[in-house]
Amino acid sequence: MAASVQGSAWGPLRVGIPGLCCRRPPLGLYARVRRLPGPEVSGRSVAAASGPGTWGTDHYCLELLRKRDYEGYLCSLLLPAESRSSVFALRAFNVELAQVKDSVSEKTIGLMRIQFWKKTVEDIYCDKPPHQPVAIELWKAVKRHNLTKRWLMKIIDEREKNLDDKAYRNIKELENYAENTQSSLLYLTLEILGIKDVHADHAASHIGKAQGIVTCLRATPYHGSRRKVFLPMDICMLHGVSQEDILRRNRDKNVRDVIYDIASQAHLHLKHARSFHKSVPVKAFPAFLQTIHTE
């Protein structure tokens, strides 16, 4: 098994994590996933398939995730049944925050939305969630699994900083962003699975950083279409690559070297995560499903 990521403008990027998450879920689960509605199916169709009277806050989260984070949606379906709805809520919360930046025309409006989620998390821990579907489902997850508030706030705070729309000055800044968003999401997923293990946490930290770096690479063509570049400036300068080279989707050797260096850093984090595979509890493996795919 290996993780496969498309760096659209530069060809496929492949990073492997053999050993960790190497056990295949039952074949029946893959069959169930293949039969699930794809992104083109409407929320009404999902509700109808679920039976009358079942559409609610849990289905809202599922539908949001299916439309905005399809990989996360598929992997969440393979989690233990008792954890699934809570992970849907957690990932839907992450989607709500992630789409703030691209859905507002002014930073001030984005800050207002971020402030809403800060207050929402505070209210959730006071047992007073607002009447918003994701907030209600997140409150249920917090109550059910005693989720750590600090990780939720780290995700919010990092998304708030990211509203500034500045390029990462160096790879370390990108890693910090990934740690506070992707790794925090994995720490919370481990809590939902009932895992309290230092080795699993170390693996989650490195996997989260790898996912954050690869996500940055994958999003480069999209950002370029909006005349924005977020690749670490230190690596671009090292190879003499300008923002205009990236925007024009230049494919010369220098640009390929930039992509290679950044992808190599993600691969290095996956190697570190792999070094813990003998120590990580088997029950923790489902939390890391999004780092793999079946060939």
mmCIF file of C-alpha atoms in Angstrom:
data_model
loop_
_atom_site.group_PDB
_atom_site.id
_atom_site.type_symbol
_atom_site.label_atom_id
_atom_site.label_comp_id
_atom_site.label_asym_id
_atom_site.label_seq_id
_atom_site.Cartn_x
_atom_site.Cartn_y
_atom_site.Cartn_z
ATOM 1 C CA MET A 1 0.000 0.000 0.000
ATOM 2 C CA ALA A 2 1.086 3.538 -0.653
ATOM 3 C CA ALA A 3 -0.336 6.989 -0.497
ATOM 4 C CA SER A 4 -0.939 8.488 -3.913
ATOM 5 C CA VAL A 5 -1.243 12.221 -4.331
ATOM 6 C CA GLN A 6 -1.711 14.131 -7.547
ATOM 7 C CA GLY A 7 0.536 17.171 -7.947
ATOM 8 C CA SER A 8 -1.580 18.104 -10.954
ATOM 9 C CA ALA A 9 0.791 20.413 -12.757
ATOM 10 C CA TRP A 10 3.882 18.278 -12.235
ATOM 11 C CA GLY A 11 2.618 14.721 -12.449
ATOM 12 C CA PRO A 12 1.887 12.194 -9.681
ATOM 13 C CA LEU A 13 3.569 12.370 -6.291
ATOM 14 C CA ARG A 14 3.773 9.076 -4.431
ATOM 15 C CA VAL A 15 4.696 8.653 -0.809
ATOM 16 C CA GLY A 16 4.514 5.289 0.888
ATOM 17 C CA ILE A 17 3.976 4.242 4.466
ATOM 18 C CA PRO A 18 4.481 0.453 4.487
ATOM 19 C CA GLY A 19 4.135 -1.141 7.891
ATOM 20 C CA LEU A 20 1.897 1.491 9.390
ATOM 21 C CA CYS A 21 -1.748 0.994 8.420
ATOM 22 C CA CYS A 22 -0.741 -2.049 6.428
ATOM 23 C CA ARG A 23 -3.741 -4.170 7.349
ATOM 24 C CA ARG A 24 -6.515 -4.137 4.770
ATOM 25 C CA PRO A 25 -10.057 -3.528 6.011
ATOM 26 C CA PRO A 26 -12.406 -6.418 5.200
ATOM 27 C CA LEU A 27 -13.204 -6.710 1.499
ATOM 28 C CA GLY A 28 -16.870 -6.225 2.262
ATOM 29 C CA LEU A 29 -16.143 -2.699 3.426
ATOM 30 C CA TYR A 30 -14.526 -1.795 0.127
ATOM 31 C CA ALA A 31 -17.569 -3.164 -1.668
ATOM 32 C CA ARG A 32 -19.802 -0.973 0.491
ATOM 33 C CA VAL A 33 -17.713 2.095 -0.264
ATOM 34 C CA ARG A 34 -17.861 1.435 -4.015
ATOM 35 C CA ARG A 35 -21.656 1.332 -3.809
ATOM 36 C CA LEU A 36 -21.921 4.641 -1.958
ATOM 37 C CA PRO A 37 -23.250 7.699 -3.823
ATOM 38 C CA GLY A 38 -20.564 9.734 -5.549
ATOM 39 C CA PRO A 39 -20.081 13.497 -5.354
ATOM 40 C CA GLU A 40 -22.757 14.185 -7.960
ATOM 41 C CA VAL A 41 -25.600 12.758 -5.824
ATOM 42 C CA SER A 42 -27.711 15.337 -4.025
ATOM 43 C CA GLY A 43 -28.325 15.511 -0.291
ATOM 44 C CA ARG A 44 -31.982 14.706 -0.983
ATOM 45 C CA SER A 45 -30.944 11.438 -2.633
ATOM 46 C CA VAL A 46 -28.878 10.427 0.386
ATOM 47 C CA ALA A 47 -31.752 11.279 2.694
ATOM 48 C CA ALA A 48 -34.185 9.231 0.595
ATOM 49 C CA ALA A 49 -31.807 6.272 0.600
ATOM 50 C CA SER A 50 -31.557 6.484 4.381
ATOM 51 C CA GLY A 51 -35.305 6.211 4.833
ATOM 52 C CA PRO A 52 -38.001 8.683 5.903
ATOM 53 C CA GLY A 53 -37.426 10.911 8.874
ATOM 54 C CA THR A 54 -33.694 10.231 9.204
ATOM 55 C CA TRP A 55 -32.335 13.467 7.731
ATOM 56 C CA GLY A 56 -30.771 15.510 10.514
ATOM 57 C CA THR A 57 -27.588 17.084 11.852
ATOM 58 C CA ASP A 58 -25.612 13.842 11.449
ATOM 59 C CA HIS A 59 -26.559 13.581 7.770
ATOM 60 C CA TYR A 60 -25.739 17.245 7.279
ATOM 61 C CA CYS A 61 -22.169 16.545 8.440
ATOM 62 C CA LEU A 62 -21.912 13.445 6.279
ATOM 63 C CA GLU A 63 -23.126 15.358 3.214
ATOM 64 C CA LEU A 64 -20.791 18.296 3.853
ATOM 65 C CA LEU A 65 -17.850 15.937 4.157
ATOM 66 C CA ARG A 66 -18.872 13.981 1.064
ATOM 67 C CA LYS A 67 -18.950 17.155 -1.026
ATOM 68 C CA ARG A 68 -15.920 18.969 0.404
ATOM 69 C CA ASP A 69 -13.546 16.259 1.667
ATOM 70 C CA TYR A 70 -14.336 13.131 -0.319
ATOM 71 C CA GLU A 71 -11.166 11.264 0.668
ATOM 72 C CA GLY A 72 -11.887 11.932 4.341
ATOM 73 C CA TYR A 73 -15.487 10.860 3.788
ATOM 74 C CA LEU A 74 -14.498 7.495 2.293
ATOM 75 C CA CYS A 75 -11.897 6.774 4.987
ATOM 76 C CA SER A 76 -14.316 7.719 7.758
ATOM 77 C CA LEU A 77 -16.770 5.124 6.461
ATOM 78 C CA LEU A 78 -14.191 2.439 7.240
ATOM 79 C CA LEU A 79 -13.921 3.412 10.919
ATOM 80 C CA PRO A 80 -15.591 1.375 13.669
ATOM 81 C CA ALA A 81 -19.343 2.052 13.710
ATOM 82 C CA GLU A 82 -19.281 3.482 17.227
ATOM 83 C CA SER A 83 -16.738 6.134 16.193
ATOM 84 C CA ARG A 84 -18.006 7.036 12.736
ATOM 85 C CA SER A 85 -20.537 9.781 13.511
ATOM 86 C CA SER A 86 -18.078 11.566 15.807
ATOM 87 C CA VAL A 87 -15.348 11.556 13.150
ATOM 88 C CA PHE A 88 -17.857 12.856 10.593
ATOM 89 C CA ALA A 89 -18.617 15.724 12.977
ATOM 90 C CA LEU A 90 -14.923 16.429 13.582
ATOM 91 C CA ARG A 91 -14.070 16.454 9.887
ATOM 92 C CA ALA A 92 -17.138 18.550 9.055
ATOM 93 C CA PHE A 93 -15.895 21.079 11.634
ATOM 94 C CA ASN A 94 -12.528 21.079 9.866
ATOM 95 C CA VAL A 95 -14.228 21.613 6.489
ATOM 96 C CA GLU A 96 -16.226 24.557 7.846
ATOM 97 C CA LEU A 97 -13.000 26.223 8.955
ATOM 98 C CA ALA A 98 -11.018 25.310 5.849
ATOM 99 C CA GLN A 99 -13.531 26.869 3.479
ATOM 100 C CA VAL A 100 -13.724 30.202 5.314
ATOM 101 C CA LYS A 101 -10.670 31.575 3.519
ATOM 102 C CA ASP A 102 -11.969 30.850 0.022
ATOM 103 C CA SER A 103 -15.588 31.797 0.688
ATOM 104 C CA VAL A 104 -15.116 35.416 1.811
ATOM 105 C CA SER A 105 -14.116 38.499 -0.144
ATOM 106 C CA GLU A 106 -12.725 40.390 2.846
ATOM 107 C CA LYS A 107 -10.527 39.294 5.711
ATOM 108 C CA THR A 108 -12.851 41.028 8.197
ATOM 109 C CA ILE A 109 -15.718 38.733 7.217
ATOM 110 C CA GLY A 110 -13.426 35.725 7.555
ATOM 111 C CA LEU A 111 -12.409 36.834 11.040
ATOM 112 C CA MET A 112 -16.083 37.105 12.011
ATOM 113 C CA ARG A 113 -16.689 33.523 10.905
ATOM 114 C CA ILE A 114 -13.614 32.307 12.747
ATOM 115 C CA GLN A 115 -14.825 34.156 15.840
ATOM 116 C CA PHE A 116 -18.161 32.344 15.537
ATOM 117 C CA TRP A 117 -16.354 28.993 15.730
ATOM 118 C CA LYS A 118 -14.203 30.116 18.652
ATOM 119 C CA LYS A 119 -17.328 31.035 20.593
ATOM 120 C CA THR A 120 -19.027 27.848 19.416
ATOM 121 C CA VAL A 121 -16.268 25.676 20.882
ATOM 122 C CA GLU A 122 -16.415 27.623 24.152
ATOM 123 C CA ASP A 123 -20.198 27.132 24.245
ATOM 124 C CA ILE A 124 -19.865 23.431 23.422
ATOM 125 C CA TYR A 125 -17.697 22.915 26.500
ATOM 126 C CA CYS A 126 -20.326 24.783 28.530
ATOM 127 C CA ASP A 127 -23.030 22.448 27.172
ATOM 128 C CA LYS A 128 -24.632 25.297 25.214
ATOM 129 C CA PRO A 129 -24.005 24.521 21.521
ATOM 130 C CA PRO A 130 -25.628 26.885 19.014
ATOM 131 C CA HIS A 131 -28.363 25.570 16.721
ATOM 132 C CA GLN A 132 -26.010 24.809 13.870
ATOM 133 C CA PRO A 133 -25.749 21.219 12.554
ATOM 134 C CA VAL A 134 -21.959 20.834 12.742
ATOM 135 C CA ALA A 135 -21.864 22.497 16.182
ATOM 136 C CA ILE A 136 -24.542 20.135 17.512
ATOM 137 C CA GLU A 137 -22.773 17.037 16.194
ATOM 138 C CA LEU A 138 -19.405 18.258 17.488
ATOM 139 C CA TRP A 139 -20.967 18.811 20.912
ATOM 140 C CA LYS A 140 -22.193 15.206 20.872
ATOM 141 C CA ALA A 141 -18.684 14.007 19.965
ATOM 142 C CA VAL A 142 -17.102 16.080 22.737
ATOM 143 C CA LYS A 143 -19.558 14.695 25.287
ATOM 144 C CA ARG A 144 -19.210 11.113 24.056
ATOM 145 C CA HIS A 145 -15.421 11.004 23.893
ATOM 146 C CA ASN A 146 -14.299 13.796 26.234
ATOM 147 C CA LEU A 147 -12.341 15.437 23.404
ATOM 148 C CA THR A 148 -9.481 17.777 24.301
ATOM 149 C CA LYS A 149 -10.498 21.388 23.769
ATOM 150 C CA ARG A 150 -6.910 22.481 23.105
ATOM 151 C CA TRP A 151 -6.716 20.590 19.793
ATOM 152 C CA LEU A 152 -9.945 22.135 18.524
ATOM 153 C CA MET A 153 -8.719 25.619 19.411
ATOM 154 C CA LYS A 154 -5.356 25.000 17.737
ATOM 155 C CA ILE A 155 -7.137 24.220 14.475
ATOM 156 C CA ILE A 156 -9.197 27.408 14.736
ATOM 157 C CA ASP A 157 -6.232 29.612 15.692
ATOM 158 C CA GLU A 158 -4.100 28.307 12.821
ATOM 159 C CA ARG A 159 -6.898 28.825 10.296
ATOM 160 C CA GLU A 160 -7.251 32.374 11.602
ATOM 161 C CA LYS A 161 -3.544 33.089 11.050
ATOM 162 C CA ASN A 162 -3.847 31.636 7.551
ATOM 163 C CA LEU A 163 -6.401 34.290 6.572
ATOM 164 C CA ASP A 164 -3.466 36.657 5.983
ATOM 165 C CA ASP A 165 -2.848 34.934 2.641
ATOM 166 C CA LYS A 166 0.928 35.047 3.009
ATOM 167 C CA ALA A 167 3.334 32.557 1.446
ATOM 168 C CA TYR A 168 5.242 30.326 3.856
ATOM 169 C CA ARG A 169 8.689 31.801 4.396
ATOM 170 C CA ASN A 170 10.225 28.377 4.891
ATOM 171 C CA ILE A 171 9.328 24.695 5.143
ATOM 172 C CA LYS A 172 9.245 24.972 8.943
ATOM 173 C CA GLU A 173 6.321 27.414 8.773
ATOM 174 C CA LEU A 174 4.438 24.988 6.542
ATOM 175 C CA GLU A 175 5.172 22.145 8.965
ATOM 176 C CA ASN A 176 3.905 24.215 11.901
ATOM 177 C CA TYR A 177 0.689 24.934 10.013
ATOM 178 C CA ALA A 178 0.283 21.238 9.229
ATOM 179 C CA GLU A 179 0.980 20.240 12.841
ATOM 180 C CA ASN A 180 -1.646 22.627 14.214
ATOM 181 C CA THR A 181 -4.311 21.617 11.671
ATOM 182 C CA GLN A 182 -3.804 18.107 10.261
ATOM 183 C CA SER A 183 -1.976 16.626 13.254
ATOM 184 C CA SER A 184 -4.471 18.130 15.704
ATOM 185 C CA LEU A 185 -7.250 16.519 13.669
ATOM 186 C CA LEU A 186 -5.497 13.152 13.998
ATOM 187 C CA TYR A 187 -4.972 13.583 17.771
ATOM 188 C CA LEU A 188 -8.726 14.122 18.120
ATOM 189 C CA THR A 189 -9.470 11.131 15.891
ATOM 190 C CA LEU A 190 -7.287 8.962 18.128
ATOM 191 C CA GLU A 191 -9.263 10.195 21.150
ATOM 192 C CA ILE A 192 -12.496 9.236 19.398
ATOM 193 C CA LEU A 193 -11.059 5.747 18.825
ATOM 194 C CA GLY A 194 -10.183 5.557 22.519
ATOM 195 C CA ILE A 195 -6.420 5.561 21.914
ATOM 196 C CA LYS A 196 -4.101 7.114 24.473
ATOM 197 C CA ASP A 197 -0.631 6.140 23.356
ATOM 198 C CA VAL A 198 2.522 8.230 22.980
ATOM 199 C CA HIS A 199 3.718 6.261 19.944
ATOM 200 C CA ALA A 200 0.410 6.776 18.158
ATOM 201 C CA ASP A 201 0.677 10.495 18.947
ATOM 202 C CA HIS A 202 4.191 10.663 17.497
ATOM 203 C CA ALA A 203 3.017 8.893 14.352
ATOM 204 C CA ALA A 204 0.027 11.253 14.108
ATOM 205 C CA SER A 205 2.314 14.264 14.374
ATOM 206 C CA HIS A 206 4.506 13.153 11.476
ATOM 207 C CA ILE A 207 1.593 11.947 9.345
ATOM 208 C CA GLY A 208 -0.226 15.237 9.876
ATOM 209 C CA LYS A 209 2.838 17.178 8.760
ATOM 210 C CA ALA A 210 3.210 14.979 5.690
ATOM 211 C CA GLN A 211 -0.459 15.448 4.798
ATOM 212 C CA GLY A 212 -0.213 19.213 5.239
ATOM 213 C CA ILE A 213 2.842 19.455 2.984
ATOM 214 C CA VAL A 214 1.298 17.263 0.284
ATOM 215 C CA THR A 215 -1.980 19.205 0.470
ATOM 216 C CA CYS A 216 -0.017 22.389 -0.168
ATOM 217 C CA LEU A 217 1.527 20.793 -3.271
ATOM 218 C CA ARG A 218 -1.782 19.448 -4.526
ATOM 219 C CA ALA A 219 -3.447 22.837 -4.144
ATOM 220 C CA THR A 220 -0.737 24.714 -6.069
ATOM 221 C CA PRO A 221 -2.552 24.662 -9.454
ATOM 222 C CA TYR A 222 -5.775 25.858 -7.786
ATOM 223 C CA HIS A 223 -3.987 28.653 -5.951
ATOM 224 C CA GLY A 224 -2.152 29.529 -9.136
ATOM 225 C CA SER A 225 -5.482 30.002 -10.917
ATOM 226 C CA ARG A 226 -6.161 32.713 -8.344
ATOM 227 C CA ARG A 227 -2.726 34.281 -8.833
ATOM 228 C CA LYS A 228 -1.435 33.038 -5.484
ATOM 229 C CA VAL A 229 1.583 30.934 -4.535
ATOM 230 C CA PHE A 230 2.073 29.348 -1.098
ATOM 231 C CA LEU A 231 5.088 27.111 -1.688
ATOM 232 C CA PRO A 232 7.875 27.756 0.872
ATOM 233 C CA MET A 233 9.910 30.741 -0.308
ATOM 234 C CA ASP A 234 13.248 29.418 0.961
ATOM 235 C CA ILE A 235 13.071 26.339 -1.283
ATOM 236 C CA CYS A 236 11.930 28.398 -4.280
ATOM 237 C CA MET A 237 14.825 30.823 -3.768
ATOM 238 C CA LEU A 238 17.288 27.955 -3.379
ATOM 239 C CA HIS A 239 16.443 26.798 -6.909
ATOM 240 C CA GLY A 240 16.003 30.262 -8.404
ATOM 241 C CA VAL A 241 12.270 29.797 -8.998
ATOM 242 C CA SER A 242 10.028 32.876 -8.977
ATOM 243 C CA GLN A 243 6.321 33.058 -8.199
ATOM 244 C CA GLU A 244 5.711 33.796 -11.868
ATOM 245 C CA ASP A 245 7.362 30.484 -12.806
ATOM 246 C CA ILE A 246 4.833 28.688 -10.608
ATOM 247 C CA LEU A 247 1.887 30.734 -11.884
ATOM 248 C CA ARG A 248 2.799 29.923 -15.475
ATOM 249 C CA ARG A 249 3.101 26.236 -14.576
ATOM 250 C CA ASN A 250 6.646 26.199 -15.841
ATOM 251 C CA ARG A 251 7.947 22.621 -15.954
ATOM 252 C CA ASP A 252 11.668 23.223 -16.247
ATOM 253 C CA LYS A 253 14.189 21.442 -14.030
ATOM 254 C CA ASN A 254 14.328 24.161 -11.365
ATOM 255 C CA VAL A 255 10.586 24.014 -10.777
ATOM 256 C CA ARG A 256 10.679 20.208 -10.661
ATOM 257 C CA ASP A 257 13.487 20.431 -8.100
ATOM 258 C CA VAL A 258 11.342 22.685 -5.893
ATOM 259 C CA ILE A 259 8.473 20.183 -6.001
ATOM 260 C CA TYR A 260 10.851 17.291 -5.387
ATOM 261 C CA ASP A 261 12.421 18.944 -2.326
ATOM 262 C CA ILE A 262 9.045 19.752 -0.784
ATOM 263 C CA ALA A 263 7.660 16.277 -1.503
ATOM 264 C CA SER A 264 10.834 14.747 -0.045
ATOM 265 C CA GLN A 265 10.138 16.509 3.237
ATOM 266 C CA ALA A 266 6.682 14.918 3.324
ATOM 267 C CA HIS A 267 8.230 11.531 2.568
ATOM 268 C CA LEU A 268 10.710 12.023 5.406
ATOM 269 C CA HIS A 269 7.853 12.559 7.859
ATOM 270 C CA LEU A 270 6.185 9.385 6.623
ATOM 271 C CA LYS A 271 9.435 7.492 7.201
ATOM 272 C CA HIS A 272 9.496 8.791 10.779
ATOM 273 C CA ALA A 273 5.870 7.696 11.226
ATOM 274 C CA ARG A 274 6.733 4.254 9.819
ATOM 275 C CA SER A 275 9.447 3.851 12.447
ATOM 276 C CA PHE A 276 6.688 3.668 15.099
ATOM 277 C CA HIS A 277 4.615 1.011 13.346
ATOM 278 C CA LYS A 278 5.599 -1.808 15.723
ATOM 279 C CA SER A 279 4.728 0.315 18.755
ATOM 280 C CA VAL A 280 1.450 1.836 17.566
ATOM 281 C CA PRO A 281 -1.637 -0.080 18.797
ATOM 282 C CA VAL A 282 -3.503 -1.837 16.000
ATOM 283 C CA LYS A 283 -6.688 -0.040 17.082
ATOM 284 C CA ALA A 284 -5.033 3.258 16.095
ATOM 285 C CA PHE A 285 -4.440 2.264 12.456
ATOM 286 C CA PRO A 286 -7.910 3.366 11.223
ATOM 287 C CA ALA A 287 -7.053 6.950 12.214
ATOM 288 C CA PHE A 288 -4.337 6.924 9.558
ATOM 289 C CA LEU A 289 -6.337 5.421 6.694
ATOM 290 C CA GLN A 290 -6.163 8.626 4.663
ATOM 291 C CA THR A 291 -2.416 8.156 4.167
ATOM 292 C CA ILE A 292 -2.911 5.007 2.125
ATOM 293 C CA HIS A 293 -4.757 3.688 -0.877
ATOM 294 C CA THR A 294 -5.131 0.262 -2.459
ATOM 295 C CA GLU A 295 -3.337 -0.276 -5.712
#
